[in-house]
């Protein structure tokens, strides 16, 4: 690590900006600077591997392409920061403020964002395999094409998010809030959505095959041509949902509420409807 680079950085963003004009990209790996104030600092491409920047002030900082693998950013303030294309495997960012941050195409595999605030952030195209977003705030965030395979999102707030073409296979979304989310072609294969709230979501052509939606609420959701093949829908609320052309082959709807739902031309082959509420359900052209 460059000692001179670290000493300049500790003097603040202005001194750092002037220093960077005349020096190559520094190596700041293993740096320990809890609570440092780097508001607006230019840290693009910098190696911050294993650095501890807990409680740091990095509002509007530029970290494009930086290496933050195994770094610690717990409780840091990164509002409006630019973290596009960062390499951040195993990053610790618990309770970190990332509102409106730019994280497009970042590699966040295995990172911990428990209780983080990512409202209105851009996470499009992010590699978030096995990431922990337990109780994270993601309302209004753009998660287009994000890879959340095996991610944990229990109790996370994903209302109004864009999850079009997102990969949520085997993800855990127990009691997650997804109301009014855009789930076009999102893949929830084998995901766990116990008691998840998906009221009025737009999930046309989404995939919930073999997913567990026990106790979930999908009332008034647009699920046109969505696949629930082999899914567990015990006690699931599908009141008023649009399931026209959906694939429910082999799905278990024991105790589900399908009152007022539209199942026109749906595939219901070997679906289980034990103790299911089918009041005013439309079955026009359904395959049984």
XYZ file of N, CA and C in Angstrom:
864
model
N 0.839 -1.198 0.000
C 0.000 0.000 0.000
C 0.876 1.251 0.000
N 0.437 2.255 -0.755
C 1.192 3.505 -0.815
C 0.885 4.351 0.410
N 1.881 4.512 1.295
C 1.677 5.280 2.530
C 1.342 6.724 2.209
N 1.997 7.312 1.202
C 1.743 8.705 0.846
C 0.316 8.889 0.345
N -0.168 7.917 -0.422
C -1.539 7.996 -0.930
C -2.539 7.970 0.222
N -2.318 7.077 1.175
C -3.242 6.986 2.303
C -3.210 8.248 3.157
N -2.031 8.813 3.378
C -1.936 10.026 4.186
C -2.640 11.192 3.514
N -2.520 11.283 2.190
C -3.219 12.349 1.455
C -4.727 12.142 1.539
N -5.167 10.897 1.396
C -6.588 10.601 1.444
C -7.194 10.998 2.786
N -6.449 10.800 3.838
C -6.941 11.154 5.172
C -7.121 12.669 5.328
N -6.481 13.448 4.456
C -6.622 14.899 4.522
C -7.908 15.387 3.857
N -8.620 14.476 3.185
C -9.905 14.835 2.610
C -9.951 14.807 1.099
N -11.167 14.991 0.554
C -11.414 14.840 -0.870
C -10.689 15.869 -1.730
N -10.566 17.101 -1.264
C -9.930 18.153 -2.062
C -8.448 17.864 -2.261
N -7.764 17.547 -1.163
C -6.340 17.219 -1.257
C -6.132 15.973 -2.101
N -7.029 15.034 -1.953
C -6.927 13.779 -2.716
C -7.092 14.035 -4.211
N -8.040 14.870 -4.578
C -8.287 15.169 -5.985
C -7.050 15.799 -6.630
N -6.421 16.711 -5.939
C -5.217 17.348 -6.474
C -4.075 16.337 -6.587
N -3.933 15.477 -5.609
C -2.856 14.463 -5.617
C -3.021 13.491 -6.777
N -4.271 13.112 -7.067
C -4.536 12.128 -8.123
C -4.226 12.652 -9.516
N -4.203 13.959 -9.679
C -3.891 14.527 -10.995
C -2.465 14.195 -11.426
N -1.605 13.893 -10.455
C -0.191 13.709 -10.755
C 0.340 12.323 -10.390
N -0.549 11.415 -10.010
C -0.102 10.092 -9.586
C -0.955 8.994 -10.218
N -0.388 7.806 -10.416
C -1.157 6.676 -10.941
C -2.177 6.182 -9.919
N -3.064 5.289 -10.361
C -4.079 4.748 -9.461
C -3.397 4.022 -8.301
N -3.666 4.435 -7.067
C -2.962 3.868 -5.902
C -3.566 2.561 -5.395
N -2.791 1.868 -4.592
C -3.245 0.658 -3.925
C -3.526 0.995 -2.462
N -4.805 0.978 -2.091
C -5.194 1.300 -0.719
C -5.800 0.082 -0.020
N -5.397 -1.103 -0.439
C -5.905 -2.316 0.186
C -5.496 -2.362 1.653
N -6.374 -2.920 2.475
C -6.150 -3.067 3.918
C -6.156 -1.736 4.682
N -6.550 -0.654 4.032
C -6.611 0.629 4.714
C -7.659 0.597 5.823
N -7.352 1.215 6.947
C -8.263 1.256 8.089
C -8.588 2.720 8.375
N -9.785 3.153 7.939
C -10.153 4.565 8.084
C -11.623 4.693 8.453
N -11.954 4.249 9.634
C -13.334 4.325 10.112
C -13.755 5.792 10.268
N -14.922 6.133 9.703
C -15.483 7.470 9.859
C -14.845 8.542 8.996
N -13.988 8.172 8.050
C -13.318 9.156 7.204
C -14.334 9.920 6.346
N -14.086 11.207 6.110
C -14.979 12.037 5.306
C -14.391 12.207 3.910
N -15.009 11.534 2.932
C -14.541 11.579 1.541
C -15.692 11.963 0.615
N -16.486 12.879 1.050
C -17.623 13.340 0.250
C -17.147 13.833 -1.115
N -17.704 13.250 -2.181
C -17.372 13.662 -3.538
C -16.002 13.230 -4.023
N -15.302 12.381 -3.281
C -13.940 11.975 -3.661
C -13.936 11.111 -4.917
N -12.855 11.248 -5.691
C -12.680 10.431 -6.888
C -11.813 9.222 -6.530
N -12.461 8.073 -6.405
C -11.763 6.840 -6.054
C -11.940 5.797 -7.155
N -12.155 6.254 -8.374
C -12.406 5.301 -9.454
C -11.175 4.432 -9.696
N -11.424 3.137 -9.832
C -10.358 2.187 -10.128
C -9.424 1.892 -8.971
N -9.641 2.470 -7.803
C -8.731 2.291 -6.665
C -8.899 0.905 -6.042
N -7.795 0.310 -5.611
C -7.834 -0.972 -4.926
C -8.092 -0.748 -3.434
N -9.306 -1.057 -3.000
C -9.689 -0.920 -1.595
C -9.997 -2.293 -0.993
N -9.388 -3.302 -1.543
C -9.613 -4.666 -1.080
C -9.299 -4.780 0.423
N -10.231 -5.342 1.163
C -10.111 -5.561 2.614
C -10.025 -4.262 3.424
N -10.263 -3.121 2.803
C -10.236 -1.852 3.535
C -11.431 -1.758 4.480
N -11.224 -1.099 5.597
C -12.311 -0.887 6.548
C -12.707 0.591 6.514
N -13.851 0.855 5.887
C -14.362 2.216 5.763
C -15.716 2.339 6.459
N -15.872 1.628 7.548
C -17.122 1.704 8.305
C -17.404 3.148 8.721
N -18.663 3.538 8.626
C -19.117 4.877 9.030
C -18.502 6.003 8.190
N -17.890 5.673 7.059
C -17.282 6.694 6.199
C -18.351 7.547 5.523
N -17.986 8.798 5.224
C -18.860 9.705 4.489
C -18.391 9.720 3.039
N -19.153 9.030 2.179
C -18.776 8.910 0.771
C -19.913 9.395 -0.124
N -20.617 10.394 0.323
C -21.735 10.947 -0.446
C -21.236 11.435 -1.803
N -21.886 10.984 -2.866
C -21.554 11.392 -4.241
C -20.116 11.053 -4.639
N -19.493 10.127 -3.939
C -18.125 9.720 -4.293
C -18.143 8.903 -5.577
N -17.022 8.933 -6.290
C -16.898 8.187 -7.537
C -15.992 6.989 -7.299
N -16.577 5.776 -7.356
C -15.826 4.552 -7.137
C -15.950 3.596 -8.317
N -16.182 4.130 -9.496
C -16.373 3.297 -10.686
C -15.192 2.345 -10.865
N -15.490 1.054 -10.988
C -14.451 0.073 -11.248
C -13.517 -0.203 -10.089
N -13.824 0.308 -8.897
C -12.956 0.087 -7.738
C -13.036 -1.360 -7.273
N -11.984 -1.814 -6.594
C -11.958 -3.160 -6.022
C -12.296 -3.058 -4.540
N -13.470 -3.554 -4.180
C -13.925 -3.516 -2.798
C -14.141 -4.928 -2.247
N -13.477 -5.904 -2.805
C -13.632 -7.282 -2.347
C -13.225 -7.394 -0.872
N -14.083 -8.008 -0.085
C -13.850 -8.234 1.347
C -13.678 -6.934 2.137
N -14.068 -5.801 1.545
C -14.005 -4.526 2.266
C -15.181 -4.423 3.237
N -15.088 -3.480 4.173
C -16.151 -3.254 5.154
C -16.656 -1.817 5.017
N -17.941 -1.701 4.709
C -18.567 -0.385 4.552
C -19.795 -0.265 5.453
N -19.799 -0.973 6.549
C -20.951 -0.945 7.447
C -21.286 0.488 7.878
N -22.573 0.819 7.730
C -23.118 2.129 8.162
C -22.518 3.319 7.403
N -21.813 3.058 6.312
C -21.237 4.154 5.522
C -22.345 4.918 4.788
N -22.076 6.183 4.474
C -23.026 7.035 3.755
C -22.562 7.152 2.307
N -23.268 6.432 1.416
C -22.920 6.412 -0.003
C -24.081 6.928 -0.851
N -24.843 7.848 -0.313
C -25.958 8.432 -1.052
C -25.437 9.079 -2.332
N -26.062 8.753 -3.460
C -25.714 9.322 -4.772
C -24.306 8.934 -5.242
N -23.689 7.940 -4.629
C -22.349 7.517 -5.045
C -22.413 6.727 -6.347
N -21.311 6.771 -7.110
C -21.222 6.028 -8.366
C -20.310 4.825 -8.153
N -20.918 3.643 -8.085
C -20.177 2.406 -7.872
C -20.337 1.441 -9.045
N -20.539 1.977 -10.214
C -20.753 1.132 -11.376
C -19.535 0.243 -11.622
N -19.830 -1.017 -11.948
C -18.808 -1.997 -12.332
C -17.773 -2.272 -11.244
N -18.110 -2.027 -9.977
C -17.145 -2.343 -8.919
C -17.025 -3.860 -8.771
N -15.868 -4.302 -8.313
C -15.643 -5.706 -7.977
C -15.724 -5.781 -6.461
N -16.803 -6.378 -5.944
C -17.056 -6.304 -4.505
C -17.535 -7.644 -3.951
N -16.830 -8.706 -4.269
C -17.171 -10.026 -3.724
C -16.950 -10.019 -2.216
N -17.917 -10.541 -1.471
C -17.839 -10.631 -0.004
C -17.718 -9.267 0.683
N -18.256 -8.248 0.068
C -18.300 -6.920 0.699
C -19.251 -6.937 1.888
N -18.872 -6.262 2.974
C -19.743 -6.096 4.127
C -20.293 -4.665 4.107
N -21.596 -4.539 3.924
C -22.221 -3.213 3.841
C -23.515 -3.196 4.637
N -23.464 -3.646 5.853
C -24.655 -3.720 6.707
C -25.091 -2.316 7.147
N -26.389 -2.060 7.002
C -26.985 -0.768 7.398
C -26.350 0.410 6.671
N -25.816 0.172 5.486
C -25.189 1.224 4.686
C -26.256 2.000 3.907
N -26.069 3.308 3.776
C -27.020 4.166 3.070
C -26.571 4.315 1.622
N -27.299 3.663 0.710
C -26.964 3.686 -0.713
C -28.120 4.234 -1.541
N -28.877 5.127 -0.968
C -29.993 5.705 -1.716
C -29.504 6.386 -2.994
N -30.170 6.048 -4.078
C -29.894 6.606 -5.418
C -28.473 6.292 -5.913
N -27.801 5.359 -5.286
C -26.452 4.991 -5.736
C -26.510 4.248 -7.070
N -25.441 4.388 -7.843
C -25.334 3.719 -9.135
C -24.445 2.485 -8.965
N -25.054 1.292 -9.116
C -24.318 0.045 -8.932
C -24.425 -0.859 -10.159
N -24.825 -0.297 -11.278
C -25.018 -1.090 -12.475
C -23.802 -1.925 -12.848
N -24.052 -3.212 -13.171
C -23.020 -4.153 -13.627
C -21.957 -4.441 -12.578
N -22.244 -4.165 -11.313
C -21.288 -4.476 -10.241
C -21.296 -5.972 -9.934
N -20.214 -6.453 -9.363
C -20.135 -7.846 -8.914
C -20.207 -7.849 -7.390
N -21.374 -8.193 -6.851
C -21.599 -8.165 -5.411
C -21.799 -9.565 -4.845
N -21.313 -10.569 -5.526
C -21.541 -11.951 -5.135
C -21.119 -12.227 -3.697
N -22.029 -12.808 -2.922
C -21.728 -13.196 -1.559
C -21.638 -12.055 -0.569
N -22.034 -10.852 -0.964
C -21.913 -9.695 -0.075
C -23.071 -9.608 0.914
N -22.866 -8.826 1.971
C -23.867 -8.689 3.021
C -24.391 -7.254 3.073
N -25.657 -7.082 2.656
C -26.310 -5.773 2.670
C -27.506 -5.781 3.629
N -27.399 -6.541 4.706
C -28.474 -6.595 5.690
C -28.824 -5.196 6.203
N -30.112 -4.863 6.181
C -30.610 -3.566 6.680
C -30.106 -2.369 5.866
N -29.514 -2.599 4.706
C -29.026 -1.487 3.882
C -30.198 -0.730 3.251
N -29.969 0.546 2.959
C -30.979 1.391 2.323
C -30.576 1.609 0.872
N -31.291 0.933 -0.051
C -30.991 1.013 -1.480
C -32.178 1.584 -2.247
N -32.952 2.409 -1.600
C -34.116 2.980 -2.266
C -33.704 3.809 -3.486
N -34.387 3.551 -4.597
C -34.159 4.268 -5.862
C -32.747 4.069 -6.413
N -32.047 3.040 -5.963
C -30.703 2.756 -6.477
C -30.792 2.014 -7.805
N -29.723 2.081 -8.580
C -29.639 1.360 -9.847
C -28.764 0.131 -9.650
N -29.395 -1.058 -9.694
C -28.665 -2.312 -9.578
C -28.864 -3.173 -10.833
N -29.084 -2.523 -11.948
C -29.342 -3.255 -13.184
C -28.110 -4.050 -13.615
N -28.346 -5.304 -13.982
C -27.262 -6.152 -14.465
C -26.273 -6.587 -13.407
N -26.590 -6.403 -12.134
C -25.660 -6.731 -11.048
C -25.573 -8.241 -10.833
N -24.366 -8.726 -10.550
C -24.187 -10.114 -10.131
C -24.339 -10.152 -8.618
N -25.487 -10.628 -8.149
C -25.783 -10.637 -6.721
C -26.063 -12.056 -6.232
N -25.372 -13.025 -6.789
C -25.546 -14.413 -6.374
C -25.214 -14.551 -4.888
N -26.104 -15.193 -4.153
C -25.912 -15.483 -2.721
C -25.729 -14.234 -1.871
N -26.205 -13.089 -2.336
C -26.124 -11.856 -1.555
C -27.148 -11.901 -0.417
N -26.854 -11.212 0.675
C -27.786 -11.140 1.801
C -28.389 -9.739 1.871
N -29.672 -9.642 1.548
C -30.402 -8.375 1.580
C -31.537 -8.438 2.603
N -31.322 -9.175 3.665
C -32.342 -9.309 4.699
C -32.751 -7.938 5.237
N -34.053 -7.670 5.200
C -34.624 -6.419 5.723
C -34.084 -5.169 5.028
N -33.516 -5.325 3.847
C -33.005 -4.165 3.106
C -34.160 -3.361 2.514
N -33.935 -2.050 2.344
C -34.914 -1.158 1.727
C -34.544 -0.968 0.256
N -35.397 -1.484 -0.653
C -35.114 -1.407 -2.084
C -36.256 -0.750 -2.852
N -37.141 -0.106 -2.151
C -38.331 0.475 -2.794
C -37.934 1.404 -3.938
N -38.509 1.140 -5.112
C -38.253 1.978 -6.275
C -36.930 1.726 -6.968
N -36.186 0.723 -6.548
C -34.880 0.446 -7.153
C -35.032 -0.224 -8.522
N -34.027 -0.041 -9.366
C -34.011 -0.682 -10.678
C -33.136 -1.920 -10.596
N -33.772 -3.106 -10.626
C -33.052 -4.374 -10.557
C -33.201 -5.162 -11.855
N -33.332 -4.448 -12.931
C -33.483 -5.077 -14.237
C -32.297 -6.008 -14.518
N -32.600 -7.266 -14.844
C -31.591 -8.268 -15.227
C -30.647 -8.662 -14.075
N -30.935 -8.309 -12.855
C -30.071 -8.654 -11.735
C -30.072 -10.170 -11.521
N -28.942 -10.711 -11.099
C -28.844 -12.142 -10.805
C -28.859 -12.331 -9.294
N -30.014 -12.739 -8.765
C -30.190 -12.939 -7.332
C -30.340 -14.422 -6.997
N -29.699 -15.265 -7.758
C -29.751 -16.709 -7.510
C -29.259 -17.016 -6.089
N -30.072 -17.735 -5.326
C -29.754 -18.125 -3.944
C -29.571 -16.928 -3.002
N -30.107 -15.787 -3.380
C -30.020 -14.598 -2.513
C -31.047 -14.680 -1.383
N -30.764 -13.960 -0.295
C -31.696 -13.885 0.831
C -32.297 -12.488 0.874
N -33.622 -12.415 0.727
C -34.329 -11.138 0.733
C -35.490 -11.164 1.723
N -35.374 -11.960 2.765
C -36.440 -12.044 3.757
C -36.710 -10.671 4.377
N -37.990 -10.321 4.452
C -38.437 -9.053 5.058
C -37.912 -7.821 4.305
N -37.383 -7.998 3.110
C -36.912 -6.855 2.320
C -38.104 -6.117 1.705
N -37.942 -4.813 1.500
C -38.980 -3.997 0.873
C -38.609 -3.791 -0.590
N -39.336 -4.500 -1.478
C -39.089 -4.435 -2.917
C -40.285 -3.825 -3.650
N -41.097 -3.084 -2.946
C -42.265 -2.464 -3.563
C -41.837 -1.488 -4.651
N -42.567 -1.485 -5.743
C -42.336 -0.583 -6.874
C -40.986 -0.820 -7.581
N -40.308 -1.907 -7.295
C -39.032 -2.163 -7.968
C -39.248 -2.689 -9.376
N -38.212 -2.534 -10.197
C -38.211 -3.124 -11.534
C -37.337 -4.367 -11.488
N -37.979 -5.545 -11.571
C -37.271 -6.815 -11.558
C -37.459 -7.556 -12.879
N -37.635 -6.808 -13.953
C -37.818 -7.436 -15.256
C -36.603 -8.278 -15.620
N -36.847 -9.501 -16.060
C -35.790 -10.425 -16.489
C -34.801 -10.761 -15.370
N -35.194 -10.542 -14.123
C -34.313 -10.848 -12.993
C -34.279 -12.347 -12.730
N -33.149 -12.823 -12.233
C -32.996 -14.226 -11.858
C -33.079 -14.345 -10.344
N -34.184 -14.905 -9.848
C -34.377 -15.105 -8.417
C -34.535 -16.593 -8.107
N -33.920 -17.440 -8.901
C -34.018 -18.871 -8.683
C -33.433 -19.246 -7.324
N -34.188 -20.044 -6.583
C -33.803 -20.517 -5.250
C -33.580 -19.385 -4.244
N -34.080 -18.209 -4.544
C -33.946 -17.086 -3.612
C -34.930 -17.241 -2.453
N -34.603 -16.637 -1.323
C -35.461 -16.674 -0.135
C -36.104 -15.298 0.034
N -37.419 -15.241 -0.101
C -38.150 -13.972 -0.009
C -39.259 -14.058 1.035
N -38.995 -14.748 2.127
C -39.985 -14.903 3.184
C -40.450 -13.540 3.710
N -41.747 -13.311 3.667
C -42.354 -12.061 4.158
C -41.822 -10.813 3.457
N -41.317 -10.968 2.251
C -40.834 -9.806 1.491
C -42.014 -8.997 0.954
N -41.813 -7.701 0.801
C -42.834 -6.792 0.254
C -42.509 -6.524 -1.218
N -43.416 -6.982 -2.120
C -43.204 -6.803 -3.553
C -44.399 -6.117 -4.214
N -45.212 -5.468 -3.422
C -46.397 -4.835 -3.967
C -46.093 -3.872 -5.106
N -46.848 -4.008 -6.219
C -46.719 -3.140 -7.387
C -45.355 -3.244 -8.080
N -44.611 -4.296 -7.807
C -43.324 -4.495 -8.490
C -43.551 -4.947 -9.928
N -42.569 -4.658 -10.778
C -42.610 -5.055 -12.187
C -41.765 -6.318 -12.329
N -42.432 -7.463 -12.531
C -41.755 -8.759 -12.536
C -41.817 -9.437 -13.906
N -41.867 -8.652 -14.950
C -41.991 -9.206 -16.293
C -40.840 -10.182 -16.589
N -41.196 -11.414 -16.891
C -40.243 -12.489 -17.230
C -39.226 -12.779 -16.119
N -39.522 -12.372 -14.891
C -38.631 -12.691 -13.774
C -38.702 -14.191 -13.485
N -37.586 -14.758 -13.053
C -37.507 -16.199 -12.819
C -37.413 -16.489 -11.323
N -38.495 -17.055 -10.762
C -38.550 -17.401 -9.340
C -38.544 -18.921 -9.143
N -37.981 -19.664 -10.072
C -37.983 -21.119 -9.966
C -37.402 -21.574 -8.624
N -38.153 -22.402 -7.909
C -37.760 -22.961 -6.610
C -37.483 -21.887 -5.542
N -37.999 -20.691 -5.746
C -37.832 -19.635 -4.737
C -38.784 -19.883 -3.565
N -38.432 -19.362 -2.417
C -39.257 -19.483 -1.218
C -39.899 -18.132 -0.933
N -41.219 -18.067 -1.125
C -41.962 -16.816 -1.000
C -43.048 -16.934 0.065
N -42.769 -17.652 1.137
C -43.739 -17.805 2.210
C -44.190 -16.437 2.724
N -45.478 -16.232 2.730
C -46.088 -15.001 3.272
C -45.602 -13.726 2.565
N -45.062 -13.866 1.390
C -44.626 -12.683 0.634
C -45.852 -11.895 0.156
N -45.664 -10.597 -0.003
C -46.760 -9.687 -0.384
C -46.522 -9.233 -1.822
N -47.351 -9.764 -2.757
C -47.189 -9.464 -4.180
C -48.477 -8.887 -4.776
N -49.169 -8.110 -3.994
C -50.444 -7.538 -4.437
C -50.237 -6.648 -5.657
N -51.045 -6.860 -6.685
C -51.072 -6.080 -7.931
C -49.719 -6.039 -8.668
N -48.882 -7.042 -8.482
C -47.633 -7.066 -9.252
C -47.933 -7.325 -10.724
N -47.030 -6.874 -11.587
C -47.116 -7.168 -13.015
C -46.095 -8.261 -13.284
N -46.583 -9.495 -13.426
C -45.685 -10.641 -13.560
C -45.999 -11.460 -14.803
N -46.290 -10.790 -15.888
C -46.577 -11.468 -17.146
C -45.346 -12.265 -17.592
N -45.577 -13.531 -17.963
C -44.520 -14.428 -18.442
C -43.443 -14.715 -17.395
N -43.757 -14.466 -16.132
C -42.810 -14.793 -15.066
C -42.814 -16.304 -14.829
N -41.817 -16.791 -14.093
C -41.670 -18.219 -13.851
C -41.609 -18.489 -12.349
N -42.643 -19.165 -11.834
C -42.682 -19.550 -10.425
C -42.706 -21.075 -10.292
N -42.123 -21.758 -11.249
C -42.161 -23.217 -11.227
C -41.484 -23.782 -9.977
N -42.209 -24.683 -9.297
C -41.727 -25.366 -8.086
C -41.391 -24.380 -6.960
N -41.896 -23.167 -7.048
C -41.700 -22.184 -5.975
C -42.689 -22.470 -4.847
N -42.339 -22.036 -3.651
C -43.229 -22.205 -2.500
C -43.816 -20.846 -2.124
N -45.116 -20.690 -2.384
C -45.812 -19.424 -2.131
C -46.853 -19.590 -1.027
N -46.574 -20.456 -0.071
C -47.502 -20.694 1.025
C -47.835 -19.395 1.764
N -49.107 -19.083 1.821
C -49.542 -17.896 2.552
C -49.227 -16.578 1.875
N -48.747 -16.617 0.639
C -48.412 -15.376 -0.079
C -49.689 -14.682 -0.559
N -49.589 -13.387 -0.792
C -50.737 -12.600 -1.261
C -50.450 -12.065 -2.660
N -51.136 -12.640 -3.662
C -51.002 -12.205 -5.055
C -52.329 -11.670 -5.574
N -53.139 -11.137 -4.691
C -54.442 -10.635 -5.109
C -54.297 -9.515 -6.138
N -55.147 -9.576 -7.155
C -55.215 -8.597 -8.233
C -53.920 -8.503 -9.054
N -53.080 -9.510 -8.966
C -51.833 -9.519 -9.742
C -52.098 -9.874 -11.202
N -51.281 -9.334 -12.097
C -51.355 -9.698 -13.508
C -50.356 -10.826 -13.741
N -50.872 -12.047 -13.857
C -50.044 -13.250 -13.981
C -50.313 -13.947 -15.316
N -50.617 -13.160 -16.315
C -50.920 -13.700 -17.634
C -49.751 -14.511 -18.177
N -50.038 -15.740 -18.579
C -49.056 -16.654 -19.170
C -47.868 -16.944 -18.240
N -48.077 -16.739 -16.963
C -47.040 -17.048 -15.974
C -47.098 -18.533 -15.620
N -45.946 -19.123 -15.325
C -45.900 -20.554 -14.997
C -45.781 -20.783 -13.498
N -46.715 -21.584 -12.975
C -46.686 -22.030 -11.588
C -46.616 -23.567 -11.551
N -46.064 -24.161 -12.599
C -46.022 -25.620 -12.693
C -45.313 -26.207 -11.471
N -45.999 -27.118 -10.777
C -45.412 -27.776 -9.622
C -45.244 -26.883 -8.408
N -45.807 -25.686 -8.423
C -45.641 -24.756 -7.303
C -46.541 -25.123 -6.129
N -46.127 -24.723 -4.933
C -46.934 -24.918 -3.730
C -47.625 -23.598 -3.418
N -48.950 -23.631 -3.469
C -49.748 -22.420 -3.280
C -50.740 -22.625 -2.137
N -50.286 -23.232 -1.054
C -51.146 -23.500 0.093
C -51.604 -22.185 0.729
N -52.901 -21.969 0.763
C -53.422 -20.770 1.405
C -53.052 -19.480 0.706
N -52.599 -19.564 -0.521
C -52.199 -18.366 -1.269
C -53.427 -17.554 -1.669
N -53.331 -16.244 -1.553
C -54.434 -15.368 -1.918
C -54.247 -14.909 -3.362
N -55.121 -15.416 -4.249
C -55.082 -15.055 -5.671
C -56.401 -14.392 -6.073
N -57.024 -13.756 -5.128
C -58.318 -13.115 -5.371
C -58.190 -12.073 -6.481
N -59.039 -12.210 -7.504
C -59.069 -11.239 -8.590
C -57.847 -11.257 -9.492
N -56.970 -12.237 -9.332
C -55.751 -12.287 -10.147
C -56.063 -12.681 -11.585
N -55.266 -12.146 -12.507
C -55.407 -12.505 -13.916
C -54.411 -13.615 -14.228
N -54.933 -14.837 -14.352
C -54.111 -16.012 -14.640
C -54.434 -16.574 -16.016
N -54.905 -15.726 -16.905
C -55.263 -16.182 -18.250
C -54.039 -16.778 -18.950
N -54.190 -17.987 -19.441
C -53.093 -18.638 -20.159
C -51.961 -19.098 -19.266
N -52.142 -19.049 -17.948
C -51.076 -19.456 -17.024
C -50.933 -20.969 -16.995
N -49.755 -21.425 -16.591
C -49.485 -22.854 -16.461
C -49.497 -23.223 -14.986
N -50.556 -23.948 -14.558
C -50.682 -24.381 -13.174
C -50.635 -25.907 -13.075
N -50.028 -26.529 -14.075
C -49.970 -27.988 -14.107
C -49.242 -28.514 -12.868
N -49.907 -29.391 -12.130
C -49.288 -29.992 -10.957
C -49.168 -29.069 -9.761
N -49.713 -27.879 -9.846
C -49.632 -26.938 -8.721
C -50.583 -27.373 -7.605
N -50.186 -27.136 -6.370
C -51.013 -27.482 -5.214
C -51.644 -26.214 -4.650
N -52.949 -26.053 -4.897
C -53.686 -24.859 -4.485
C -54.580 -25.142 -3.288
N -54.168 -26.063 -2.429
C -54.942 -26.413 -1.245
C -55.177 -25.173 -0.373
N -56.433 -24.886 -0.120
C -56.776 -23.762 0.745
C -56.560 -22.401 0.128
N -56.229 -22.334 -1.172
C -55.985 -21.048 -1.831
C -57.300 -20.300 -2.071
N -57.191 -18.991 -2.238
C -58.351 -18.156 -2.540
C -58.253 -17.689 -3.985
N -59.120 -18.248 -4.852
C -59.145 -17.883 -6.265
C -60.459 -17.190 -6.619
N -61.113 -16.617 -5.643
C -62.391 -15.965 -5.901
C -62.211 -14.798 -6.871
N -63.012 -14.810 -7.923
C -62.944 -13.732 -8.905
C -61.727 -13.769 -9.799
N -60.918 -14.818 -9.715
C -59.720 -14.912 -10.554
C -60.088 -15.347 -11.965
N -59.246 -14.972 -12.931
C -59.463 -15.347 -14.321
C -58.470 -16.435 -14.701
N -58.986 -17.661 -14.909
C -58.148 -18.797 -15.296
C -58.452 -19.229 -16.727
N -58.876 -18.289 -17.532
C -59.203 -18.601 -18.925
C -58.000 -19.195 -19.643
N -58.220 -20.341 -20.285
C -57.189 -21.011 -21.096
C -55.940 -21.389 -20.286
N -56.085 -21.457 -18.969
C -54.962 -21.882 -18.135
C -54.795 -23.396 -18.201
N -53.579 -23.865 -17.978
C -53.292 -25.299 -17.921
C -53.432 -25.753 -16.474
N -54.478 -26.514 -16.194
C -54.767 -26.964 -14.835
C -54.571 -28.469 -14.687
N -53.828 -29.079 -15.584
C -53.629 -30.527 -15.575
C -52.988 -30.974 -14.252
N -53.657 -31.862 -13.541
C -53.197 -32.422 -12.270
C -53.010 -31.368 -11.162
N -53.612 -30.212 -11.331
C -53.570 -29.211 -10.260
C -54.485 -29.666 -9.124
N -54.119 -29.333 -7.897
C -54.886 -29.745 -6.721
C -55.694 -28.552 -6.204
N -57.018 -28.739 -6.107
C -57.905 -27.660 -5.674
C -58.648 -28.032 -4.394
N -57.996 -28.688 -3.459
C -58.648 -29.119 -2.225
C -58.944 -27.904 -1.327
N -60.204 -27.780 -0.939
C -60.645 -26.686 -0.051
C -60.278 -25.314 -0.609
N -60.283 -25.192 -1.925
C -59.938 -23.932 -2.591
C -61.197 -23.086 -2.803
N -61.094 -21.791 -2.593
C -62.227 -20.893 -2.818
C -62.278 -20.542 -4.301
N -63.291 -21.057 -4.999
C -63.436 -20.853 -6.441
C -64.671 -20.024 -6.776
N -65.125 -19.229 -5.850
C -66.317 -18.404 -6.092
C -66.057 -17.403 -7.206
N -66.915 -17.431 -8.231
C -66.832 -16.496 -9.366
C -65.534 -16.614 -10.160
N -64.840 -17.743 -10.026
C -63.610 -17.963 -10.811
C -63.984 -18.285 -12.256
N -63.234 -17.718 -13.204
C -63.513 -17.927 -14.625
C -62.605 -19.041 -15.146
N -63.238 -20.094 -15.757
C -62.464 -21.234 -16.273
C -62.627 -21.397 -17.784
N -63.016 -20.368 -18.489
C -63.268 -20.473 -19.927
C -62.047 -21.018 -20.666
N -62.242 -22.144 -21.357
C -61.177 -22.723 -22.173
C -60.031 -23.324 -21.403
N -60.164 -23.456 -20.075
C -59.069 -24.005 -19.261
C -58.857 -25.472 -19.564
N -57.613 -25.917 -19.493
C -57.258 -27.322 -19.732
C -57.224 -28.035 -18.381
N -58.037 -29.091 -18.227
C -58.100 -29.783 -16.946
C -57.649 -31.230 -17.085
